[in-house]
C-alpha cells in the first residue's frame, strides 16, 4: 500500500498552540491513521449504540445484563451497600440503574464524554429515583480520573460494564486500572471496581457482533467521520468509506476500521492527507479476555479478592475486586 501524502500543519510545530481537538489531527496524520473510539459518541452515535445493543448478533449487552440479574444478590453481598457508585461511560445509565435496588448507593456519579446525552439520561433517571443524589460529570475519563470534591470519597465503587476496558491495548488497560485504584481511598477494602469483560470465544460469534446483517454497526462506525468533521473541521464524506471488522486471534481482539473506497484527499484547517483506495483508519480495538488475563490485570493494578460471575455459556464475565 502506498504511503500517505501529508501536508504539514501549524499545530505540528507548536504543540502548545494546538487546537482543542488536535488529538484527532495527530491521529489522522499518523503513519497508520487512527480515530479514538471515544469520538463515536456524539448524540447520533450514542443513539446508534443503543440500537446496536438491541441487535440479535450483539450478545454482550444482554449477556452481561443476564449475569447481573441472575447474580444480583451475590454481587450486592460482595460489594456491600451505601457505596459511592461512579459509573464510567454511563451512556443512558440503564445498567447502573438496574443495580440501584440491590446496592442502594449513597451517591450516583455517572461519567460520560457525551455531555448532552448524559444530562438527558440523568434528568429522566432522577425522576425515577428522587431520593438518590446524582452528580453527572461530563469528562474524558480515558485521559483523567481527577474527580471533584463533590464526589463522596467513602466506599467508592467504580462501575465499568460493557467490556469497555477492551478498547484499550493491554498496557493502556493496566494504566487505566491503576488510575482507578489511585482514585480509591487509601487502605485495603476501602473501595473497589465492578467491571464487565467479554471473554475469548468463536471468531464467527465475535465478527457477527461487530458487523451485523442490517448495517447498524457500519452506520455507527461511519458516523464518527461526521463527528470528526464537526470537531476538527475536516471534510470527510462518509459515502467514500466502508466499515471493516474482523477478529485478530493472535492479539485476541476485534478490530474495526474505515476503508477508503477510492483515492481521496481529506482536508482540515492548515492541513490535508491523501488516502489511497483500500487504505484504512483504525477506529476501535475490542480486546477479549481469558479468566487469567482478568485476574492478572487486576492484581497488577492493585486489586485483590476478585469474585467473578458468568453466563451459562461463559461468554462474558462480571468481576468485583477490592482495592489492596
JSON list of N, CA, C and O in Angstrom, two decimals, residues 248-278:
[
{"chain": "A", "resi": 248, "resn": "UNK", "atom": "N", "xyz": [-8.85, -10.59, 15.23]},
{"chain": "A", "resi": 248, "resn": "UNK", "atom": "CA", "xyz": [-7.42, -10.89, 15.18]},
{"chain": "A", "resi": 248, "resn": "UNK", "atom": "C", "xyz": [-7.14, -11.86, 16.32]},
{"chain": "A", "resi": 248, "resn": "UNK", "atom": "O", "xyz": [-7.02, -11.47, 17.48]},
{"chain": "A", "resi": 249, "resn": "UNK", "atom": "N", "xyz": [-7.06, -13.16, 15.99]},
{"chain": "A", "resi": 249, "resn": "UNK", "atom": "CA", "xyz": [-6.94, -14.19, 17.02]},
{"chain": "A", "resi": 249, "resn": "UNK", "atom": "C", "xyz": [-5.62, -14.07, 17.79]},
{"chain": "A", "resi": 249, "resn": "UNK", "atom": "O", "xyz": [-5.57, -14.32, 18.99]},
{"chain": "A", "resi": 250, "resn": "UNK", "atom": "N", "xyz": [-4.56, -13.70, 17.09]},
{"chain": "A", "resi": 250, "resn": "UNK", "atom": "CA", "xyz": [-3.25, -13.63, 17.75]},
{"chain": "A", "resi": 250, "resn": "UNK", "atom": "C", "xyz": [-3.25, -12.56, 18.85]},
{"chain": "A", "resi": 250, "resn": "UNK", "atom": "O", "xyz": [-2.68, -12.75, 19.91]},
{"chain": "A", "resi": 251, "resn": "UNK", "atom": "N", "xyz": [-3.92, -11.46, 18.57]},
{"chain": "A", "resi": 251, "resn": "UNK", "atom": "CA", "xyz": [-3.99, -10.36, 19.54]},
{"chain": "A", "resi": 251, "resn": "UNK", "atom": "C", "xyz": [-5.23, -10.43, 20.44]},
{"chain": "A", "resi": 251, "resn": "UNK", "atom": "O", "xyz": [-5.42, -9.56, 21.29]},
{"chain": "A", "resi": 252, "resn": "UNK", "atom": "N", "xyz": [-6.08, -11.42, 20.21]},
{"chain": "A", "resi": 252, "resn": "UNK", "atom": "CA", "xyz": [-7.31, -11.58, 21.00]},
{"chain": "A", "resi": 252, "resn": "UNK", "atom": "C", "xyz": [-8.18, -10.32, 20.95]},
{"chain": "A", "resi": 252, "resn": "UNK", "atom": "O", "xyz": [-8.66, -9.83, 21.97]},
{"chain": "A", "resi": 253, "resn": "UNK", "atom": "N", "xyz": [-8.42, -9.81, 19.74]},
{"chain": "A", "resi": 253, "resn": "UNK", "atom": "CA", "xyz": [-9.19, -8.58, 19.66]},
{"chain": "A", "resi": 253, "resn": "UNK", "atom": "C", "xyz": [-9.96, -8.49, 18.35]},
{"chain": "A", "resi": 253, "resn": "UNK", "atom": "O", "xyz": [-9.52, -8.96, 17.30]},
{"chain": "A", "resi": 254, "resn": "UNK", "atom": "N", "xyz": [-11.13, -7.89, 18.43]},
{"chain": "A", "resi": 254, "resn": "UNK", "atom": "CA", "xyz": [-11.84, -7.40, 17.26]},
{"chain": "A", "resi": 254, "resn": "UNK", "atom": "C", "xyz": [-11.18, -6.10, 16.84]},
{"chain": "A", "resi": 254, "resn": "UNK", "atom": "O", "xyz": [-10.83, -5.26, 17.67]},
{"chain": "A", "resi": 255, "resn": "UNK", "atom": "N", "xyz": [-11.00, -5.92, 15.53]},
{"chain": "A", "resi": 255, "resn": "UNK", "atom": "CA", "xyz": [-10.51, -4.66, 15.00]},
{"chain": "A", "resi": 255, "resn": "UNK", "atom": "C", "xyz": [-11.57, -4.05, 14.11]},
{"chain": "A", "resi": 255, "resn": "UNK", "atom": "O", "xyz": [-12.14, -4.73, 13.26]},
{"chain": "A", "resi": 256, "resn": "UNK", "atom": "N", "xyz": [-11.85, -2.76, 14.32]},
{"chain": "A", "resi": 256, "resn": "UNK", "atom": "CA", "xyz": [-12.76, -2.03, 13.44]},
{"chain": "A", "resi": 256, "resn": "UNK", "atom": "C", "xyz": [-11.98, -0.94, 12.73]},
{"chain": "A", "resi": 256, "resn": "UNK", "atom": "O", "xyz": [-11.16, -0.25, 13.33]},
{"chain": "A", "resi": 257, "resn": "UNK", "atom": "N", "xyz": [-12.25, -0.83, 11.43]},
{"chain": "A", "resi": 257, "resn": "UNK", "atom": "CA", "xyz": [-11.58, 0.16, 10.60]},
{"chain": "A", "resi": 257, "resn": "UNK", "atom": "C", "xyz": [-12.60, 0.80, 9.66]},
{"chain": "A", "resi": 257, "resn": "UNK", "atom": "O", "xyz": [-13.69, 0.28, 9.44]},
{"chain": "A", "resi": 258, "resn": "UNK", "atom": "N", "xyz": [-12.20, 1.93, 9.10]},
{"chain": "A", "resi": 258, "resn": "UNK", "atom": "CA", "xyz": [-12.89, 2.53, 7.96]},
{"chain": "A", "resi": 258, "resn": "UNK", "atom": "C", "xyz": [-11.94, 2.45, 6.78]},
{"chain": "A", "resi": 258, "resn": "UNK", "atom": "O", "xyz": [-10.77, 2.86, 6.89]},
{"chain": "A", "resi": 259, "resn": "UNK", "atom": "N", "xyz": [-12.40, 1.93, 5.66]},
{"chain": "A", "resi": 259, "resn": "UNK", "atom": "CA", "xyz": [-11.55, 1.70, 4.49]},
{"chain": "A", "resi": 259, "resn": "UNK", "atom": "C", "xyz": [-11.99, 2.60, 3.34]},
{"chain": "A", "resi": 259, "resn": "UNK", "atom": "O", "xyz": [-13.18, 2.67, 3.00]},
{"chain": "A", "resi": 260, "resn": "UNK", "atom": "N", "xyz": [-11.02, 3.29, 2.75]},
{"chain": "A", "resi": 260, "resn": "UNK", "atom": "CA", "xyz": [-11.31, 4.20, 1.64]},
{"chain": "A", "resi": 260, "resn": "UNK", "atom": "C", "xyz": [-11.79, 3.42, 0.42]},
{"chain": "A", "resi": 260, "resn": "UNK", "atom": "O", "xyz": [-11.16, 2.45, 0.00]},
{"chain": "A", "resi": 261, "resn": "UNK", "atom": "N", "xyz": [-12.91, 3.84, -0.16]},
{"chain": "A", "resi": 261, "resn": "UNK", "atom": "CA", "xyz": [-13.46, 3.19, -1.34]},
{"chain": "A", "resi": 261, "resn": "UNK", "atom": "C", "xyz": [-12.73, 3.62, -2.62]},
{"chain": "A", "resi": 261, "resn": "UNK", "atom": "O", "xyz": [-12.81, 2.94, -3.64]},
{"chain": "A", "resi": 262, "resn": "UNK", "atom": "N", "xyz": [-12.03, 4.74, -2.56]},
{"chain": "A", "resi": 262, "resn": "UNK", "atom": "CA", "xyz": [-11.32, 5.27, -3.72]},
{"chain": "A", "resi": 262, "resn": "UNK", "atom": "C", "xyz": [-10.17, 6.15, -3.23]},
{"chain": "A", "resi": 262, "resn": "UNK", "atom": "O", "xyz": [-10.07, 6.44, -2.03]},
{"chain": "A", "resi": 263, "resn": "UNK", "atom": "N", "xyz": [-9.28, 6.57, -4.11]},
{"chain": "A", "resi": 263, "resn": "UNK", "atom": "CA", "xyz": [-8.28, 7.56, -3.75]},
{"chain": "A", "resi": 263, "resn": "UNK", "atom": "C", "xyz": [-8.98, 8.87, -3.44]},
{"chain": "A", "resi": 263, "resn": "UNK", "atom": "O", "xyz": [-9.89, 9.29, -4.18]},
{"chain": "A", "resi": 264, "resn": "UNK", "atom": "N", "xyz": [-8.59, 9.52, -2.35]},
{"chain": "A", "resi": 264, "resn": "UNK", "atom": "CA", "xyz": [-9.26, 10.76, -1.96]},
{"chain": "A", "resi": 264, "resn": "UNK", "atom": "C", "xyz": [-8.33, 11.61, -1.11]},
{"chain": "A", "resi": 264, "resn": "UNK", "atom": "O", "xyz": [-7.31, 11.14, -0.60]},
{"chain": "A", "resi": 265, "resn": "UNK", "atom": "N", "xyz": [-8.70, 12.86, -0.93]},
{"chain": "A", "resi": 265, "resn": "UNK", "atom": "CA", "xyz": [-7.97, 13.80, -0.06]},
{"chain": "A", "resi": 265, "resn": "UNK", "atom": "C", "xyz": [-8.92, 14.29, 1.01]},
{"chain": "A", "resi": 265, "resn": "UNK", "atom": "O", "xyz": [-10.06, 14.69, 0.72]},
{"chain": "A", "resi": 266, "resn": "UNK", "atom": "N", "xyz": [-8.48, 14.25, 2.25]},
{"chain": "A", "resi": 266, "resn": "UNK", "atom": "CA", "xyz": [-9.24, 14.82, 3.37]},
{"chain": "A", "resi": 266, "resn": "UNK", "atom": "C", "xyz": [-8.51, 16.09, 3.81]},
{"chain": "A", "resi": 266, "resn": "UNK", "atom": "O", "xyz": [-7.30, 16.07, 4.05]},
{"chain": "A", "resi": 267, "resn": "UNK", "atom": "N", "xyz": [-9.25, 17.18, 3.92]},
{"chain": "A", "resi": 267, "resn": "UNK", "atom": "CA", "xyz": [-8.68, 18.47, 4.28]},
{"chain": "A", "resi": 267, "resn": "UNK", "atom": "C", "xyz": [-9.18, 18.91, 5.65]},
{"chain": "A", "resi": 267, "resn": "UNK", "atom": "O", "xyz": [-10.26, 18.54, 6.07]},
{"chain": "A", "resi": 268, "resn": "UNK", "atom": "N", "xyz": [-8.36, 19.73, 6.30]},
{"chain": "A", "resi": 268, "resn": "UNK", "atom": "CA", "xyz": [-8.74, 20.39, 7.55]},
{"chain": "A", "resi": 268, "resn": "UNK", "atom": "C", "xyz": [-8.01, 21.71, 7.61]},
{"chain": "A", "resi": 268, "resn": "UNK", "atom": "O", "xyz": [-7.07, 21.94, 6.83]},
{"chain": "A", "resi": 269, "resn": "UNK", "atom": "N", "xyz": [-8.40, 22.63, 8.48]},
{"chain": "A", "resi": 269, "resn": "UNK", "atom": "CA", "xyz": [-7.72, 23.93, 8.54]},
{"chain": "A", "resi": 269, "resn": "UNK", "atom": "C", "xyz": [-6.22, 23.77, 8.78]},
{"chain": "A", "resi": 269, "resn": "UNK", "atom": "O", "xyz": [-5.81, 23.25, 9.82]},
{"chain": "A", "resi": 270, "resn": "UNK", "atom": "N", "xyz": [-5.42, 24.17, 7.77]},
{"chain": "A", "resi": 270, "resn": "UNK", "atom": "CA", "xyz": [-3.97, 24.09, 7.92]},
{"chain": "A", "resi": 270, "resn": "UNK", "atom": "C", "xyz": [-3.35, 22.81, 7.43]},
{"chain": "A", "resi": 270, "resn": "UNK", "atom": "O", "xyz": [-2.13, 22.65, 7.51]},
{"chain": "A", "resi": 271, "resn": "UNK", "atom": "N", "xyz": [-4.12, 21.86, 6.93]},
{"chain": "A", "resi": 271, "resn": "UNK", "atom": "CA", "xyz": [-3.51, 20.60, 6.51]},
{"chain": "A", "resi": 271, "resn": "UNK", "atom": "C", "xyz": [-4.44, 19.74, 5.69]},
{"chain": "A", "resi": 271, "resn": "UNK", "atom": "O", "xyz": [-5.61, 20.04, 5.49]},
{"chain": "A", "resi": 272, "resn": "UNK", "atom": "N", "xyz": [-3.87, 18.64, 5.18]},
{"chain": "A", "resi": 272, "resn": "UNK", "atom": "CA", "xyz": [-4.65, 17.67, 4.42]},
{"chain": "A", "resi": 272, "resn": "UNK", "atom": "C", "xyz": [-3.88, 16.36, 4.38]},
{"chain": "A", "resi": 272, "resn": "UNK", "atom": "O", "xyz": [-2.69, 16.30, 4.69]},
{"chain": "A", "resi": 273, "resn": "UNK", "atom": "N", "xyz": [-4.60, 15.29, 3.97]},
{"chain": "A", "resi": 273, "resn": "UNK", "atom": "CA", "xyz": [-3.95, 13.99, 3.81]},
{"chain": "A", "resi": 273, "resn": "UNK", "atom": "C", "xyz": [-4.59, 13.25, 2.64]},
{"chain": "A", "resi": 273, "resn": "UNK", "atom": "O", "xyz": [-5.81, 13.26, 2.49]},
{"chain": "A", "resi": 274, "resn": "UNK", "atom": "N", "xyz": [-3.75, 12.61, 1.87]},
{"chain": "A", "resi": 274, "resn": "UNK", "atom": "CA", "xyz": [-4.22, 11.73, 0.81]},
{"chain": "A", "resi": 274, "resn": "UNK", "atom": "C", "xyz": [-4.41, 10.32, 1.37]},
{"chain": "A", "resi": 274, "resn": "UNK", "atom": "O", "xyz": [-3.52, 9.80, 2.04]},
{"chain": "A", "resi": 275, "resn": "UNK", "atom": "N", "xyz": [-5.58, 9.74, 1.12]},
{"chain": "A", "resi": 275, "resn": "UNK", "atom": "CA", "xyz": [-5.84, 8.34, 1.42]},
{"chain": "A", "resi": 275, "resn": "UNK", "atom": "C", "xyz": [-6.00, 7.61, 0.08]},
{"chain": "A", "resi": 275, "resn": "UNK", "atom": "O", "xyz": [-6.72, 8.09, -0.80]},
{"chain": "A", "resi": 276, "resn": "UNK", "atom": "N", "xyz": [-5.36, 6.48, -0.04]},
{"chain": "A", "resi": 276, "resn": "UNK", "atom": "CA", "xyz": [-5.46, 5.69, -1.27]},
{"chain": "A", "resi": 276, "resn": "UNK", "atom": "C", "xyz": [-6.55, 4.62, -1.12]},
{"chain": "A", "resi": 276, "resn": "UNK", "atom": "O", "xyz": [-6.88, 4.20, 0.00]},
{"chain": "A", "resi": 277, "resn": "UNK", "atom": "N", "xyz": [-7.10, 4.20, -2.22]},
{"chain": "A", "resi": 277, "resn": "UNK", "atom": "CA", "xyz": [-8.14, 3.16, -2.20]},
{"chain": "A", "resi": 277, "resn": "UNK", "atom": "C", "xyz": [-7.64, 1.95, -1.41]},
{"chain": "A", "resi": 277, "resn": "UNK", "atom": "O", "xyz": [-6.54, 1.45, -1.63]},
{"chain": "A", "resi": 278, "resn": "UNK", "atom": "N", "xyz": [-8.45, 1.50, -0.46]},
{"chain": "A", "resi": 278, "resn": "UNK", "atom": "CA", "xyz": [-8.09, 0.36, 0.38]},
{"chain": "A", "resi": 278, "resn": "UNK", "atom": "C", "xyz": [-7.35, 0.74, 1.65]},
{"chain": "A", "resi": 278, "resn": "UNK", "atom": "O", "xyz": [-7.19, -0.11, 2.54]}
]
